[in-house]
């Protein structure tokens, strides 16, 4: 038995609290499951589980190992599902929601690629920057950025959306290049009012310390494309999602400012009306998206046709 199978058994022992139940799940025997966990502890040279007449409980080391193993087992299941779903044709109308900028620049090419693999699916795209009630609007699945509020919605995290500070070379030649976060106070900030409405930019410096910088500027907008256009027109420094700034960075129309600092990243989630009885078309689309938001995903988006 390989280590992945042993990890899977260990995860299920923790979740069920029973070696016997896990043996039944794996069509094995209770002594075999016990030996697998014992062999794992021997290899790691640490006790993972405390065993007594009432069942099993995790040690401190076991709790850490369980979280890692659970992620590995889930990722393996996701990988299997991606391959299986790619081979399964789905059909019917799929209503997909997103914010405007993310939808136009990211979701459209992904949706078109999904349609090429699933010719019997009809896609209805809906882009709104305001919060959308999935049930009321009849949305099957939506892509949302940022932390999710607790709710009854089903959700799957797909990746992260990094942000970057940019300005045009001409603006920096005229006004100087910021060398540290506090230098931003002396520059004209192009403010995204939907996120940065309090006129404070929060960064992590090269030492990993969190720094809050109050900024001012003549232009604010709830439209990311407007802020990018202003940055390209030499009007100031903008904080933008990297996927929005990517093409302009490649073309040299803007350059990255304060490369050693990091703006907060946003989580990217697929959300759907309920975690129970998820329609096959929604499962297929989410499985299709798995892996689309890995490192530097903005460089690898499929081209819409």
Short mmCIF file of the C-alpha atoms (twelve columns), coordinates in Angstrom:
data_MODEL
# 
_entry.id   MODEL 
# 
loop_
_atom_site.group_PDB 
_atom_site.id 
_atom_site.type_symbol 
_atom_site.label_atom_id 
_atom_site.label_alt_id 
_atom_site.label_comp_id 
_atom_site.label_asym_id 
_atom_site.label_seq_id 
_atom_site.Cartn_x 
_atom_site.Cartn_y 
_atom_site.Cartn_z 
_atom_site.pdbx_PDB_model_num 
ATOM 1   C CA . UNK A 1   0.000   0.000  0.000   1 
ATOM 2   C CA . UNK A 2   1.444   3.395  -0.981  1 
ATOM 3   C CA . UNK A 3   1.727   6.514  1.148   1 
ATOM 4   C CA . UNK A 4   -1.258  8.222  -0.477  1 
ATOM 5   C CA . UNK A 5   -3.532  5.323  0.468   1 
ATOM 6   C CA . UNK A 6   -2.110  5.386  3.999   1 
ATOM 7   C CA . UNK A 7   -2.733  9.145  4.218   1 
ATOM 8   C CA . UNK A 8   -6.299  8.628  3.040   1 
ATOM 9   C CA . UNK A 9   -6.834  5.966  5.696   1 
ATOM 10  C CA . UNK A 10  -5.357  8.234  8.388   1 
ATOM 11  C CA . UNK A 11  -7.667  11.109 7.356   1 
ATOM 12  C CA . UNK A 12  -10.714 8.861  7.502   1 
ATOM 13  C CA . UNK A 13  -9.706  7.437  10.907  1 
ATOM 14  C CA . UNK A 14  -9.583  10.989 12.245  1 
ATOM 15  C CA . UNK A 15  -12.910 11.913 10.652  1 
ATOM 16  C CA . UNK A 16  -14.791 8.749  11.661  1 
ATOM 17  C CA . UNK A 17  -13.006 8.084  14.949  1 
ATOM 18  C CA . UNK A 18  -13.006 4.377  14.128  1 
ATOM 19  C CA . UNK A 19  -10.444 1.996  12.650  1 
ATOM 20  C CA . UNK A 20  -13.206 -0.529 12.041  1 
ATOM 21  C CA . UNK A 21  -15.338 1.845  9.937   1 
ATOM 22  C CA . UNK A 22  -12.330 2.811  7.852   1 
ATOM 23  C CA . UNK A 23  -11.481 -0.844 7.280   1 
ATOM 24  C CA . UNK A 24  -15.010 -1.350 5.933   1 
ATOM 25  C CA . UNK A 25  -14.695 1.697  3.654   1 
ATOM 26  C CA . UNK A 26  -11.445 0.400  2.184   1 
ATOM 27  C CA . UNK A 27  -12.580 -3.250 2.012   1 
ATOM 28  C CA . UNK A 28  -9.758  -4.071 4.384   1 
ATOM 29  C CA . UNK A 29  -9.398  -5.264 7.976   1 
ATOM 30  C CA . UNK A 30  -9.113  -3.336 11.222  1 
ATOM 31  C CA . UNK A 31  -5.618  -4.735 11.984  1 
ATOM 32  C CA . UNK A 32  -4.433  -3.645 8.516   1 
ATOM 33  C CA . UNK A 33  -5.635  -0.079 9.050   1 
ATOM 34  C CA . UNK A 34  -4.063  -0.019 12.512  1 
ATOM 35  C CA . UNK A 35  -0.739  -1.252 11.093  1 
ATOM 36  C CA . UNK A 36  -0.808  1.430  8.373   1 
ATOM 37  C CA . UNK A 37  -1.219  4.231  10.915  1 
ATOM 38  C CA . UNK A 38  1.426   2.675  13.183  1 
ATOM 39  C CA . UNK A 39  3.837   2.432  10.243  1 
ATOM 40  C CA . UNK A 40  3.180   6.082  9.452   1 
ATOM 41  C CA . UNK A 41  3.980   7.058  13.051  1 
ATOM 42  C CA . UNK A 42  7.153   4.947  12.965  1 
ATOM 43  C CA . UNK A 43  8.313   6.590  9.748   1 
ATOM 44  C CA . UNK A 44  7.632   10.078 11.112  1 
ATOM 45  C CA . UNK A 45  8.999   9.172  14.571  1 
ATOM 46  C CA . UNK A 46  6.032   10.883 16.263  1 
ATOM 47  C CA . UNK A 47  2.695   9.811  17.734  1 
ATOM 48  C CA . UNK A 48  -0.215  11.043 15.611  1 
ATOM 49  C CA . UNK A 49  -3.162  9.545  17.483  1 
ATOM 50  C CA . UNK A 50  -4.011  8.884  21.093  1 
ATOM 51  C CA . UNK A 51  -5.998  5.644  21.420  1 
ATOM 52  C CA . UNK A 52  -8.262  4.680  24.317  1 
ATOM 53  C CA . UNK A 53  -11.472 2.753  24.968  1 
ATOM 54  C CA . UNK A 54  -13.583 5.765  23.906  1 
ATOM 55  C CA . UNK A 55  -11.921 6.037  20.490  1 
ATOM 56  C CA . UNK A 56  -9.069  8.078  19.041  1 
ATOM 57  C CA . UNK A 57  -7.954  11.694 19.327  1 
ATOM 58  C CA . UNK A 58  -5.277  13.714 17.584  1 
ATOM 59  C CA . UNK A 59  -2.015  14.684 19.202  1 
ATOM 60  C CA . UNK A 60  -0.678  18.188 18.501  1 
ATOM 61  C CA . UNK A 61  1.607   16.775 15.787  1 
ATOM 62  C CA . UNK A 62  -1.244  14.657 14.494  1 
ATOM 63  C CA . UNK A 63  -3.493  17.686 14.089  1 
ATOM 64  C CA . UNK A 64  -0.879  19.422 11.931  1 
ATOM 65  C CA . UNK A 65  -0.314  16.296 9.857   1 
ATOM 66  C CA . UNK A 66  -4.045  15.716 9.453   1 
ATOM 67  C CA . UNK A 67  -4.578  19.185 7.920   1 
ATOM 68  C CA . UNK A 68  -1.809  18.581 5.368   1 
ATOM 69  C CA . UNK A 69  -3.000  15.070 4.546   1 
ATOM 70  C CA . UNK A 70  -6.603  16.233 4.170   1 
ATOM 71  C CA . UNK A 71  -5.493  18.836 1.614   1 
ATOM 72  C CA . UNK A 72  -3.440  16.274 -0.324  1 
ATOM 73  C CA . UNK A 73  -6.334  13.786 -0.407  1 
ATOM 74  C CA . UNK A 74  -8.767  16.530 -1.511  1 
ATOM 75  C CA . UNK A 75  -6.402  17.768 -4.230  1 
ATOM 76  C CA . UNK A 76  -5.965  14.218 -5.521  1 
ATOM 77  C CA . UNK A 77  -9.744  13.792 -5.678  1 
ATOM 78  C CA . UNK A 78  -10.008 17.133 -7.501  1 
ATOM 79  C CA . UNK A 79  -7.365  16.032 -10.007 1 
ATOM 80  C CA . UNK A 80  -9.264  12.805 -10.686 1 
ATOM 81  C CA . UNK A 81  -12.493 14.762 -11.029 1 
ATOM 82  C CA . UNK A 82  -11.001 17.200 -13.538 1 
ATOM 83  C CA . UNK A 83  -10.021 14.337 -15.840 1 
ATOM 84  C CA . UNK A 84  -13.337 12.542 -15.426 1 
ATOM 85  C CA . UNK A 85  -15.426 15.660 -15.996 1 
ATOM 86  C CA . UNK A 86  -13.428 16.593 -19.105 1 
ATOM 87  C CA . UNK A 87  -14.529 13.278 -20.583 1 
ATOM 88  C CA . UNK A 88  -18.197 13.811 -19.690 1 
ATOM 89  C CA . UNK A 89  -20.413 15.932 -21.897 1 
ATOM 90  C CA . UNK A 90  -22.818 18.170 -20.001 1 
ATOM 91  C CA . UNK A 91  -25.757 20.030 -21.432 1 
ATOM 92  C CA . UNK A 92  -28.320 22.738 -20.738 1 
ATOM 93  C CA . UNK A 93  -28.120 26.430 -19.873 1 
ATOM 94  C CA . UNK A 94  -25.468 27.539 -17.395 1 
ATOM 95  C CA . UNK A 95  -25.891 31.030 -15.918 1 
ATOM 96  C CA . UNK A 96  -22.565 32.401 -14.662 1 
ATOM 97  C CA . UNK A 97  -22.091 35.628 -12.684 1 
ATOM 98  C CA . UNK A 98  -19.067 37.822 -11.979 1 
ATOM 99  C CA . UNK A 99  -17.950 41.395 -11.381 1 
ATOM 100 C CA . UNK A 100 -17.597 43.491 -14.535 1 
ATOM 101 C CA . UNK A 101 -13.792 43.744 -14.823 1 
ATOM 102 C CA . UNK A 102 -13.128 40.143 -13.797 1 
ATOM 103 C CA . UNK A 103 -15.865 38.952 -16.096 1 
ATOM 104 C CA . UNK A 104 -14.673 40.851 -19.145 1 
ATOM 105 C CA . UNK A 105 -10.969 40.111 -18.784 1 
ATOM 106 C CA . UNK A 106 -10.967 36.674 -17.135 1 
ATOM 107 C CA . UNK A 107 -14.309 34.901 -17.185 1 
ATOM 108 C CA . UNK A 108 -15.182 35.424 -20.858 1 
ATOM 109 C CA . UNK A 109 -12.147 33.529 -22.255 1 
ATOM 110 C CA . UNK A 110 -12.561 30.771 -19.653 1 
ATOM 111 C CA . UNK A 111 -16.266 30.404 -20.427 1 
ATOM 112 C CA . UNK A 112 -15.552 30.215 -24.163 1 
ATOM 113 C CA . UNK A 113 -12.927 27.544 -23.573 1 
ATOM 114 C CA . UNK A 114 -15.437 25.597 -21.455 1 
ATOM 115 C CA . UNK A 115 -18.013 25.861 -24.254 1 
ATOM 116 C CA . UNK A 116 -15.532 24.468 -26.776 1 
ATOM 117 C CA . UNK A 117 -15.130 21.367 -24.594 1 
ATOM 118 C CA . UNK A 118 -18.882 21.118 -23.940 1 
ATOM 119 C CA . UNK A 119 -20.750 21.948 -27.169 1 
ATOM 120 C CA . UNK A 120 -24.154 21.059 -25.683 1 
ATOM 121 C CA . UNK A 121 -23.943 23.775 -23.018 1 
ATOM 122 C CA . UNK A 122 -25.509 27.208 -23.481 1 
ATOM 123 C CA . UNK A 123 -23.832 29.881 -21.327 1 
ATOM 124 C CA . UNK A 124 -25.514 33.036 -20.040 1 
ATOM 125 C CA . UNK A 125 -22.978 35.515 -18.596 1 
ATOM 126 C CA . UNK A 126 -24.119 38.165 -16.111 1 
ATOM 127 C CA . UNK A 127 -21.710 40.883 -14.922 1 
ATOM 128 C CA . UNK A 128 -22.553 43.074 -11.916 1 
ATOM 129 C CA . UNK A 129 -20.280 44.956 -9.527  1 
ATOM 130 C CA . UNK A 130 -22.987 45.065 -6.854  1 
ATOM 131 C CA . UNK A 131 -23.754 42.044 -4.661  1 
ATOM 132 C CA . UNK A 132 -25.976 39.560 -6.489  1 
ATOM 133 C CA . UNK A 133 -28.489 37.220 -4.861  1 
ATOM 134 C CA . UNK A 134 -27.788 33.986 -6.739  1 
ATOM 135 C CA . UNK A 135 -31.198 32.456 -6.083  1 
ATOM 136 C CA . UNK A 136 -33.200 35.599 -6.896  1 
ATOM 137 C CA . UNK A 137 -31.191 36.210 -10.085 1 
ATOM 138 C CA . UNK A 138 -31.199 32.569 -11.158 1 
ATOM 139 C CA . UNK A 139 -27.381 32.355 -11.218 1 
ATOM 140 C CA . UNK A 140 -26.044 28.787 -11.281 1 
ATOM 141 C CA . UNK A 141 -22.483 29.708 -10.281 1 
ATOM 142 C CA . UNK A 142 -20.641 32.968 -9.652  1 
ATOM 143 C CA . UNK A 143 -16.979 33.873 -9.315  1 
ATOM 144 C CA . UNK A 144 -16.379 36.157 -6.340  1 
ATOM 145 C CA . UNK A 145 -13.250 37.877 -5.075  1 
ATOM 146 C CA . UNK A 146 -12.358 38.401 -1.425  1 
ATOM 147 C CA . UNK A 147 -13.321 36.755 1.843   1 
ATOM 148 C CA . UNK A 148 -16.712 35.078 1.790   1 
ATOM 149 C CA . UNK A 149 -19.287 35.864 4.444   1 
ATOM 150 C CA . UNK A 150 -20.769 32.892 6.270   1 
ATOM 151 C CA . UNK A 151 -23.836 31.784 4.352   1 
ATOM 152 C CA . UNK A 152 -25.766 28.788 3.091   1 
ATOM 153 C CA . UNK A 153 -24.067 29.019 -0.307  1 
ATOM 154 C CA . UNK A 154 -21.823 26.300 -1.623  1 
ATOM 155 C CA . UNK A 155 -18.279 27.494 -2.332  1 
ATOM 156 C CA . UNK A 156 -14.949 26.287 -3.679  1 
ATOM 157 C CA . UNK A 157 -11.752 28.312 -3.457  1 
ATOM 158 C CA . UNK A 158 -9.969  28.431 -6.819  1 
ATOM 159 C CA . UNK A 159 -6.912  30.590 -6.145  1 
ATOM 160 C CA . UNK A 160 -5.863  34.133 -5.312  1 
ATOM 161 C CA . UNK A 161 -6.013  37.467 -7.101  1 
ATOM 162 C CA . UNK A 162 -2.837  39.520 -6.446  1 
ATOM 163 C CA . UNK A 163 -2.753  43.314 -6.691  1 
ATOM 164 C CA . UNK A 164 0.099   45.534 -7.821  1 
ATOM 165 C CA . UNK A 165 1.053   49.227 -7.680  1 
ATOM 166 C CA . UNK A 166 1.717   50.746 -11.107 1 
ATOM 167 C CA . UNK A 167 2.507   54.100 -12.710 1 
ATOM 168 C CA . UNK A 168 3.660   55.236 -16.129 1 
ATOM 169 C CA . UNK A 169 7.393   55.787 -16.744 1 
ATOM 170 C CA . UNK A 170 6.654   59.420 -17.678 1 
ATOM 171 C CA . UNK A 171 4.846   60.045 -14.383 1 
ATOM 172 C CA . UNK A 172 7.741   58.581 -12.395 1 
ATOM 173 C CA . UNK A 173 10.320  60.611 -14.324 1 
ATOM 174 C CA . UNK A 174 8.425   63.774 -13.448 1 
ATOM 175 C CA . UNK A 175 7.466   63.009 -9.848  1 
ATOM 176 C CA . UNK A 176 10.108  60.516 -8.734  1 
ATOM 177 C CA . UNK A 177 9.890   56.812 -7.964  1 
ATOM 178 C CA . UNK A 178 8.626   55.750 -4.497  1 
ATOM 179 C CA . UNK A 179 11.337  53.847 -2.625  1 
ATOM 180 C CA . UNK A 180 9.341   52.974 0.502   1 
ATOM 181 C CA . UNK A 181 5.614   52.800 1.314   1 
ATOM 182 C CA . UNK A 182 5.613   56.155 3.134   1 
ATOM 183 C CA . UNK A 183 6.734   57.843 -0.126  1 
ATOM 184 C CA . UNK A 184 3.254   57.194 -1.533  1 
ATOM 185 C CA . UNK A 185 1.938   60.062 0.623   1 
ATOM 186 C CA . UNK A 186 3.737   62.472 -1.722  1 
ATOM 187 C CA . UNK A 187 2.180   61.026 -4.875  1 
ATOM 188 C CA . UNK A 188 -1.162  61.364 -6.629  1 
ATOM 189 C CA . UNK A 189 -3.110  58.175 -5.915  1 
ATOM 190 C CA . UNK A 190 -5.672  56.769 -8.348  1 
ATOM 191 C CA . UNK A 191 -8.193  55.313 -5.919  1 
ATOM 192 C CA . UNK A 192 -10.493 52.354 -6.517  1 
ATOM 193 C CA . UNK A 193 -13.527 53.466 -4.540  1 
ATOM 194 C CA . UNK A 194 -15.127 50.009 -4.323  1 
ATOM 195 C CA . UNK A 195 -12.249 48.660 -2.208  1 
ATOM 196 C CA . UNK A 196 -10.092 51.578 -1.132  1 
ATOM 197 C CA . UNK A 197 -12.843 53.974 -0.120  1 
ATOM 198 C CA . UNK A 198 -11.059 54.969 3.080   1 
ATOM 199 C CA . UNK A 199 -8.070  56.316 1.121   1 
ATOM 200 C CA . UNK A 200 -5.650  53.993 2.912   1 
ATOM 201 C CA . UNK A 201 -3.424  51.517 1.093   1 
ATOM 202 C CA . UNK A 202 -2.255  48.545 3.133   1 
ATOM 203 C CA . UNK A 203 0.984   46.831 2.168   1 
ATOM 204 C CA . UNK A 204 3.531   44.394 3.541   1 
ATOM 205 C CA . UNK A 205 7.079   45.689 3.298   1 
ATOM 206 C CA . UNK A 206 10.205  43.678 2.493   1 
ATOM 207 C CA . UNK A 207 10.427  42.590 6.152   1 
ATOM 208 C CA . UNK A 208 6.889   41.272 6.125   1 
ATOM 209 C CA . UNK A 209 5.569   44.067 8.327   1 
ATOM 210 C CA . UNK A 210 2.100   45.475 7.649   1 
ATOM 211 C CA . UNK A 211 2.134   49.156 6.697   1 
ATOM 212 C CA . UNK A 212 -0.917  51.416 6.272   1 
ATOM 213 C CA . UNK A 213 -0.375  54.478 4.107   1 
ATOM 214 C CA . UNK A 214 -2.955  57.290 3.810   1 
ATOM 215 C CA . UNK A 215 -3.099  58.451 0.184   1 
ATOM 216 C CA . UNK A 216 -4.679  61.338 -1.672  1 
ATOM 217 C CA . UNK A 217 -5.423  61.991 -5.308  1 
ATOM 218 C CA . UNK A 218 -7.624  63.860 -7.746  1 
ATOM 219 C CA . UNK A 219 -9.246  60.785 -9.321  1 
ATOM 220 C CA . UNK A 220 -11.261 57.975 -7.813  1 
ATOM 221 C CA . UNK A 221 -13.454 55.466 -9.616  1 
ATOM 222 C CA . UNK A 222 -15.318 52.203 -9.099  1 
ATOM 223 C CA . UNK A 223 -14.091 51.100 -12.540 1 
ATOM 224 C CA . UNK A 224 -10.688 49.426 -12.769 1 
ATOM 225 C CA . UNK A 225 -10.283 50.113 -16.492 1 
ATOM 226 C CA . UNK A 226 -10.706 53.837 -15.815 1 
ATOM 227 C CA . UNK A 227 -7.909  53.740 -13.234 1 
ATOM 228 C CA . UNK A 228 -5.632  51.824 -15.598 1 
ATOM 229 C CA . UNK A 229 -6.318  54.387 -18.340 1 
ATOM 230 C CA . UNK A 230 -5.474  57.194 -15.924 1 
ATOM 231 C CA . UNK A 231 -2.217  55.493 -14.913 1 
ATOM 232 C CA . UNK A 232 -1.283  55.050 -18.579 1 
ATOM 233 C CA . UNK A 233 -2.062  58.761 -19.069 1 
ATOM 234 C CA . UNK A 234 0.559   59.723 -16.457 1 
ATOM 235 C CA . UNK A 235 -1.969  60.853 -13.828 1 
ATOM 236 C CA . UNK A 236 -0.618  58.974 -10.808 1 
ATOM 237 C CA . UNK A 237 -0.039  55.687 -9.017  1 
ATOM 238 C CA . UNK A 238 -2.780  53.046 -9.152  1 
ATOM 239 C CA . UNK A 239 -3.370  49.895 -7.112  1 
ATOM 240 C CA . UNK A 240 -4.796  47.340 -9.552  1 
ATOM 241 C CA . UNK A 241 -5.349  43.593 -9.794  1 
ATOM 242 C CA . UNK A 242 -2.421  42.134 -11.672 1 
ATOM 243 C CA . UNK A 243 -4.727  40.652 -14.313 1 
ATOM 244 C CA . UNK A 244 -5.935  44.195 -15.132 1 
ATOM 245 C CA . UNK A 245 -2.422  45.649 -15.373 1 
ATOM 246 C CA . UNK A 246 -0.733  42.647 -17.018 1 
ATOM 247 C CA . UNK A 247 -0.907  43.654 -20.694 1 
ATOM 248 C CA . UNK A 248 0.084   47.262 -19.954 1 
ATOM 249 C CA . UNK A 249 3.031   46.030 -17.872 1 
ATOM 250 C CA . UNK A 250 4.153   43.757 -20.718 1 
ATOM 251 C CA . UNK A 251 3.906   46.646 -23.180 1 
ATOM 252 C CA . UNK A 252 5.798   49.042 -20.898 1 
ATOM 253 C CA . UNK A 253 2.890   51.474 -20.744 1 
ATOM 254 C CA . UNK A 254 3.105   51.204 -16.945 1 
ATOM 255 C CA . UNK A 255 5.754   49.790 -14.618 1 
ATOM 256 C CA . UNK A 256 5.496   48.168 -11.214 1 
ATOM 257 C CA . UNK A 257 6.108   50.428 -8.226  1 
ATOM 258 C CA . UNK A 258 7.525   49.206 -4.889  1 
ATOM 259 C CA . UNK A 259 8.246   45.679 -6.127  1 
ATOM 260 C CA . UNK A 260 9.532   44.581 -2.723  1 
ATOM 261 C CA . UNK A 261 6.154   45.331 -1.117  1 
ATOM 262 C CA . UNK A 262 2.930   43.374 -1.445  1 
ATOM 263 C CA . UNK A 263 -0.669  44.499 -1.487  1 
ATOM 264 C CA . UNK A 264 -3.274  42.160 0.048   1 
ATOM 265 C CA . UNK A 265 -4.400  39.310 -2.210  1 
ATOM 266 C CA . UNK A 266 -8.044  38.459 -2.748  1 
ATOM 267 C CA . UNK A 267 -9.313  34.897 -2.631  1 
ATOM 268 C CA . UNK A 268 -11.101 33.689 -5.772  1 
ATOM 269 C CA . UNK A 269 -14.146 31.518 -5.073  1 
ATOM 270 C CA . UNK A 270 -16.755 29.774 -7.159  1 
ATOM 271 C CA . UNK A 271 -20.044 30.072 -5.263  1 
ATOM 272 C CA . UNK A 272 -23.353 28.363 -6.022  1 
ATOM 273 C CA . UNK A 273 -26.819 28.405 -4.444  1 
ATOM 274 C CA . UNK A 274 -26.450 25.311 -2.242  1 
ATOM 275 C CA . UNK A 275 -23.709 22.841 -1.289  1 
ATOM 276 C CA . UNK A 276 -26.216 19.982 -1.589  1 
ATOM 277 C CA . UNK A 277 -27.324 18.298 -4.809  1 
ATOM 278 C CA . UNK A 278 -25.087 20.468 -6.991  1 
ATOM 279 C CA . UNK A 279 -26.125 20.134 -10.672 1 
ATOM 280 C CA . UNK A 280 -23.711 18.287 -12.938 1 
ATOM 281 C CA . UNK A 281 -23.269 21.335 -15.181 1 
ATOM 282 C CA . UNK A 282 -22.091 23.379 -12.160 1 
ATOM 283 C CA . UNK A 283 -19.792 20.606 -10.944 1 
ATOM 284 C CA . UNK A 284 -18.348 20.343 -14.450 1 
ATOM 285 C CA . UNK A 285 -17.683 24.066 -14.737 1 
ATOM 286 C CA . UNK A 286 -16.011 24.255 -11.317 1 
ATOM 287 C CA . UNK A 287 -13.887 21.195 -12.118 1 
ATOM 288 C CA . UNK A 288 -12.960 22.876 -15.416 1 
ATOM 289 C CA . UNK A 289 -11.803 25.961 -13.478 1 
ATOM 290 C CA . UNK A 290 -9.585  23.935 -11.133 1 
ATOM 291 C CA . UNK A 291 -5.995  24.792 -11.998 1 
ATOM 292 C CA . UNK A 292 -6.954  27.934 -13.944 1 
ATOM 293 C CA . UNK A 293 -5.804  30.163 -11.077 1 
ATOM 294 C CA . UNK A 294 -2.412  28.720 -10.212 1 
ATOM 295 C CA . UNK A 295 0.727   30.873 -9.941  1 
ATOM 296 C CA . UNK A 296 0.854   33.607 -12.610 1 
ATOM 297 C CA . UNK A 297 -2.548  32.522 -13.941 1 
ATOM 298 C CA . UNK A 298 -3.076  35.940 -15.556 1 
ATOM 299 C CA . UNK A 299 -0.328  35.055 -18.054 1 
ATOM 300 C CA . UNK A 300 -2.053  31.862 -19.204 1 
ATOM 301 C CA . UNK A 301 -5.670  32.796 -19.813 1 
ATOM 302 C CA . UNK A 302 -7.143  31.126 -22.907 1 
ATOM 303 C CA . UNK A 303 -8.030  33.501 -25.695 1 
ATOM 304 C CA . UNK A 304 -11.709 33.954 -26.366 1 
ATOM 305 C CA . UNK A 305 -12.719 33.105 -29.872 1 
# 
